[in-house]
Every structure is written in structure tokens, then in C-alpha cells.
mmCIF file of C-alpha atoms in Angstrom:
data_model
loop_
_atom_site.group_PDB
_atom_site.id
_atom_site.type_symbol
_atom_site.label_atom_id
_atom_site.label_comp_id
_atom_site.label_asym_id
_atom_site.label_seq_id
_atom_site.Cartn_x
_atom_site.Cartn_y
_atom_site.Cartn_z
ATOM 1 C CA MET Y 278 -18.701 33.315 59.674
ATOM 2 C CA TYR Y 279 -21.184 36.217 58.897
ATOM 3 C CA THR Y 280 -20.775 36.165 55.461
ATOM 4 C CA ILE Y 281 -21.014 32.291 54.703
ATOM 5 C CA LEU Y 282 -23.930 32.436 56.893
ATOM 6 C CA GLU Y 283 -25.667 35.395 54.501
ATOM 7 C CA ALA Y 284 -24.544 33.652 51.428
ATOM 8 C CA MET Y 285 -26.448 30.162 52.496
ATOM 9 C CA VAL Y 286 -29.259 32.191 53.513
ATOM 10 C CA LYS Y 287 -29.529 34.239 50.103
ATOM 11 C CA ILE Y 288 -28.827 30.703 47.932
ATOM 12 C CA VAL Y 289 -31.803 29.255 49.821
ATOM 13 C CA SER Y 290 -34.001 32.297 49.767
ATOM 14 C CA PHE Y 291 -33.630 32.971 46.030
ATOM 15 C CA SER Y 292 -33.792 29.112 45.531
ATOM 16 C CA LEU Y 293 -37.071 29.278 47.405
ATOM 17 C CA VAL Y 294 -38.569 32.405 45.227
ATOM 18 C CA LEU Y 295 -37.608 30.837 41.882
ATOM 19 C CA TYR Y 296 -39.239 27.690 42.823
ATOM 20 C CA GLY Y 297 -42.502 29.584 44.346
ATOM 21 C CA LEU Y 298 -42.660 31.422 40.777
ATOM 22 C CA TRP Y 299 -42.506 28.372 38.889
ATOM 23 C CA LEU Y 300 -45.407 26.622 40.578
ATOM 24 C CA LEU Y 301 -47.205 29.727 40.291
ATOM 25 C CA VAL Y 302 -46.356 30.867 36.621
ATOM 26 C CA GLY Y 303 -44.308 28.172 34.998
ATOM 27 C CA SER Y 304 -46.186 24.666 36.107
ATOM 28 C CA PRO Y 305 -49.786 25.495 34.729
ATOM 29 C CA PHE Y 306 -48.730 27.302 31.813
ATOM 30 C CA LEU Y 307 -45.483 26.298 30.439
ATOM 31 C CA GLN Y 308 -45.032 22.583 32.082
ATOM 32 C CA SER Y 309 -46.509 21.039 28.729
ATOM 33 C CA GLU Y 310 -44.526 22.865 26.579
ATOM 34 C CA ILE Y 311 -41.482 22.142 28.378
ATOM 35 C CA GLU Y 312 -42.346 18.100 28.595
ATOM 36 C CA SER Y 313 -43.229 18.337 24.634
ATOM 37 C CA LEU Y 314 -39.523 20.250 24.376
ATOM 38 C CA PHE Y 315 -38.082 17.389 26.432
ATOM 39 C CA ARG Y 316 -39.439 14.547 24.679
ATOM 40 C CA LYS Y 317 -38.434 16.069 21.103
ATOM 41 C CA TRP Y 318 -34.764 16.471 22.483
ATOM 42 C CA LYS Y 319 -35.205 12.682 24.025
ATOM 43 C CA ARG Y 320 -36.126 11.554 20.498
ATOM 44 C CA LYS Y 321 -33.521 13.296 18.731
ATOM 45 C CA ARG Y 322 -30.926 12.127 21.020
ATOM 46 C CA LYS Y 323 -32.254 8.230 20.594
ATOM 47 C CA ILE Y 324 -32.529 8.776 16.523
ATOM 48 C CA ARG Y 325 -28.905 10.177 16.917
ATOM 49 C CA ARG Y 326 -27.733 7.215 18.848
ATOM 50 C CA LEU Y 327 -29.424 4.817 16.798
ATOM 51 C CA GLN Y 328 -27.331 6.314 13.636
ATOM 52 C CA GLU Y 329 -24.290 6.100 15.573
ATOM 53 C CA LEU Y 330 -24.768 2.473 16.061
ATOM 54 C CA ASN Y 331 -25.808 1.852 12.390
ATOM 55 C CA THR Y 332 -22.609 3.761 11.330
ATOM 56 C CA ILE Y 333 -20.709 1.687 13.746
ATOM 57 C CA LYS Y 334 -22.230 -1.622 12.177
ATOM 58 C CA GLU Y 335 -21.424 -0.427 8.471
ATOM 59 C CA GLU Y 336 -17.874 0.298 9.558
ATOM 60 C CA LYS Y 337 -17.637 -3.077 10.717
ATOM 61 C CA GLU Y 338 -19.312 -4.725 7.504
ATOM 62 C CA LYS Y 339 -16.002 -4.420 5.500
ATOM 63 C CA ASN Y 340 -15.298 -6.130 2.067
ATOM 64 C CA ALA Y 341 -14.528 -9.675 2.249
ATOM 65 C CA ILE Y 342 -11.325 -9.260 0.623
ATOM 66 C CA ILE Y 343 -10.240 -6.559 3.026
ATOM 67 C CA GLN Y 344 -11.255 -8.664 5.962
ATOM 68 C CA HIS Y 345 -9.089 -11.397 4.481
ATOM 69 C CA LEU Y 346 -6.042 -9.440 4.061
ATOM 70 C CA GLU Y 347 -6.812 -7.793 7.441
ATOM 71 C CA LEU Y 348 -6.804 -11.386 8.952
ATOM 72 C CA LEU Y 349 -3.816 -12.692 6.947
ATOM 73 C CA ILE Y 350 -1.738 -9.717 7.996
ATOM 74 C CA ASN Y 351 -2.407 -9.542 11.545
ATOM 75 C CA SER Y 352 -1.697 -13.338 12.015
ATOM 76 C CA VAL Y 353 1.662 -12.945 10.503
ATOM 77 C CA SER Y 354 2.702 -9.748 12.388
ATOM 78 C CA LYS Y 355 4.480 -10.309 15.556
ATOM 79 C CA LYS Y 356 3.760 -7.041 17.428
ATOM 80 C CA GLU Y 357 1.135 -4.475 16.280
ATOM 81 C CA LYS Y 358 -1.616 -4.497 14.103
ATOM 82 C CA LYS Y 359 -0.534 -3.610 10.382
ATOM 83 C CA SER Y 360 -2.575 -1.345 8.146
ATOM 84 C CA VAL Y 361 -4.375 -3.119 5.258
ATOM 85 C CA PHE Y 362 -4.246 0.338 3.556
ATOM 86 C CA ASN Y 363 -0.351 0.409 3.552
ATOM 87 C CA PHE Y 364 -0.456 -3.158 2.301
ATOM 88 C CA ILE Y 365 -2.878 -2.248 -0.599
ATOM 89 C CA PHE Y 366 -0.894 0.660 -1.560
ATOM 90 C CA LEU Y 367 2.421 -1.247 -1.514
ATOM 91 C CA ILE Y 368 0.704 -3.454 -4.008
ATOM 92 C CA ILE Y 369 -0.763 -0.553 -6.304
ATOM 93 C CA ILE Y 370 2.610 0.982 -6.169
ATOM 94 C CA ILE Y 371 4.524 -1.901 -7.212
ATOM 95 C CA PHE Y 372 1.971 -2.795 -9.927
ATOM 96 C CA LEU Y 373 2.428 1.096 -11.489
ATOM 97 C CA VAL Y 374 5.852 1.024 -11.191
ATOM 98 C CA THR Y 375 6.380 -2.101 -13.141
ATOM 99 C CA PHE Y 376 3.507 -1.443 -15.272
ATOM 100 C CA THR Y 377 4.896 2.148 -16.143
ATOM 101 C CA ILE Y 378 8.522 0.498 -16.736
ATOM 102 C CA LEU Y 379 7.760 -2.415 -19.004
ATOM 103 C CA ILE Y 380 4.924 -0.405 -21.131
ATOM 104 C CA SER Y 381 7.841 2.305 -21.671
ATOM 105 C CA LEU Y 382 10.270 -0.391 -22.486
ATOM 106 C CA LEU Y 383 8.362 -3.377 -24.445
ATOM 107 C CA GLY Y 384 5.459 -1.365 -25.656
ATOM 108 C CA ASP Y 385 3.142 -4.240 -25.210
ATOM 109 C CA LEU Y 386 0.041 -3.924 -23.093
ATOM 110 C CA VAL Y 387 -1.005 -7.188 -22.545
ATOM 111 C CA LEU Y 388 2.364 -8.392 -21.471
ATOM 112 C CA SER Y 389 3.064 -5.366 -19.186
ATOM 113 C CA ILE Y 390 -0.084 -5.996 -17.521
ATOM 114 C CA SER Y 391 0.373 -9.484 -17.079
ATOM 115 C CA ILE Y 392 3.746 -9.260 -15.845
ATOM 116 C CA SER Y 393 2.820 -6.476 -13.656
ATOM 117 C CA CYS Y 394 0.153 -8.326 -11.977
ATOM 118 C CA ILE Y 395 2.577 -11.070 -11.290
ATOM 119 C CA PHE Y 396 5.104 -8.521 -9.503
ATOM 120 C CA ALA Y 397 2.236 -7.242 -7.728
ATOM 121 C CA ALA Y 398 1.134 -10.444 -6.303
ATOM 122 C CA ILE Y 399 4.653 -11.161 -4.649
ATOM 123 C CA PRO Y 400 3.926 -9.528 -1.346
ATOM 124 C CA TYR Y 401 0.338 -11.290 -0.891
ATOM 125 C CA LEU Y 402 2.228 -14.681 -1.683
ATOM 126 C CA THR Y 403 4.979 -13.775 0.503
ATOM 127 C CA ILE Y 404 2.506 -13.288 3.293
ATOM 128 C CA ARG Y 405 0.703 -16.507 2.458
ATOM 129 C CA PHE Y 406 4.165 -18.549 2.447
ATOM 130 C CA ARG Y 407 4.798 -16.898 6.050
ATOM 131 C CA LEU Y 408 1.319 -17.743 7.167
ATOM 132 C CA THR Y 409 1.922 -21.576 5.852
ATOM 133 C CA THR Y 410 5.244 -21.651 7.409
ATOM 134 C CA LEU Y 411 4.000 -20.450 10.827
ATOM 135 C CA ARG Y 412 1.272 -23.134 10.761
ATOM 136 C CA LEU Y 413 3.512 -25.782 9.916
ATOM 137 C CA LYS Y 414 6.054 -25.063 12.672
ATOM 138 C CA THR Y 415 2.723 -24.663 14.857
ATOM 139 C CA GLN Y 416 1.827 -28.214 13.925
ATOM 140 C CA PHE Y 417 5.300 -29.563 14.283
ATOM 141 C CA SER Y 418 5.932 -28.190 17.783
ATOM 142 C CA PHE Y 419 2.436 -29.546 18.759
ATOM 143 C CA LEU Y 420 3.280 -32.895 17.349
ATOM 144 C CA THR Y 421 6.477 -33.539 19.307
ATOM 145 C CA GLU Y 422 4.782 -32.343 22.748
ATOM 146 C CA TYR Y 423 1.818 -34.794 21.949
ATOM 147 C CA HIS Y 424 4.465 -37.513 21.668
ATOM 148 C CA ASN Y 425 6.111 -36.492 24.993
ATOM 149 C CA VAL Y 426 2.813 -36.441 26.576
ATOM 150 C CA VAL Y 427 1.636 -40.087 25.328
ATOM 151 C CA GLN Y 428 4.936 -41.432 26.332
ATOM 152 C CA SER Y 429 4.771 -40.079 29.478
ATOM 153 C CA TYR Y 430 1.140 -41.556 30.100
ATOM 154 C CA GLN Y 431 2.414 -44.745 28.795
ATOM 155 C CA SER Y 432 5.365 -44.873 31.294
ATOM 156 C CA THR Y 433 3.238 -44.105 34.342
ATOM 157 C CA GLY Y 434 1.177 -46.869 34.009
ATOM 158 C CA LYS Y 435 -1.505 -45.106 32.104
ATOM 159 C CA ASP Y 436 -2.137 -42.933 35.276
ATOM 160 C CA ILE Y 437 -3.347 -39.276 33.733
ATOM 161 C CA TYR Y 438 -3.107 -37.677 36.841
ATOM 162 C CA TYR Y 439 0.459 -38.345 37.316
ATOM 163 C CA THR Y 440 1.334 -37.555 33.824
ATOM 164 C CA ILE Y 441 -0.115 -34.129 34.221
ATOM 165 C CA LEU Y 442 1.522 -33.411 37.463
ATOM 166 C CA LYS Y 443 4.675 -34.773 36.051
#
């Protein structure tokens, strides 16, 4: 009990001594210097935050092609977000492999590039086809549900409340 009380007294007394010294020496002489250092620190921190916000905005402003591919891939994928980088890497690999094989077999540059571009477009066209198929399935399922609701509405004597509850 005595040691706890002694520690409390020491903490309070040292705190009061340091505060008194600050009031005597620090406040009149060092206060303006400390306040200017504090203002500089706050200004640097604010500039750093603004720069971080600007870099976040710059990261959000992506290329239109990248945004299109990201939207296309994410709308077709079922579970997790897929990486656009992986898709672009796949297209580049397909292009390079087909171009290398065709240039070594045919020796014609224009024909090799054109056929390689066609082969490289296959993954993009596949994803576009999957998106179109998904949209058509959704439209047809909505159409059948719409007909069911209209039929139920007409069979209940055009009572919308009863149709919704049914």
C-alpha cells in the first residue's frame, strides 16, 4: 500500500515540477517556436493527405479499354473478381505464340499478324458471347414472369393488391 501511494505522489510531484518549469521557461520563450513547428507539421500532414487522395483518384481513372474489360469480365464471372491483367496477359500470350509459329511456318509478316490478331480476339469474343447469352436468359426469364403476373392480375379481376399477395 505504501509503495503504491509513494508512486502516486512521485508521479504527481514530478508532473507538477515539469509543468511549473514549462510555465516559467517554456511558455514565454519556446511557445511560439513549438506552435510554428506544430503548424508546419499539420501543414505537411494535410499536404500528404491531399497527395494520397490525388493518387487514389488517379488510380480510379483507368483507361477506357481497361474499364470496359473489367466490367465485362466481372459481369460474366460467377464468384470472385477476375483480374484484367490476367486476361490481357492471356491475349498477349496467344498472339505471341500464334505469331511466332506462323512466322516460322509461313514467313509472311502480314498474314501472320492478321491471323494472330484473329486468334488473340477469341477470348474477348468468347466473353462477349457469354455476356450476350446471360442477358438473353435474363430477358427471357423476366418475360415469362411478366406474363405470369399479367395473367394473375387479369384472373383476379384486376386487383393488384390480391395479385401481389398471391
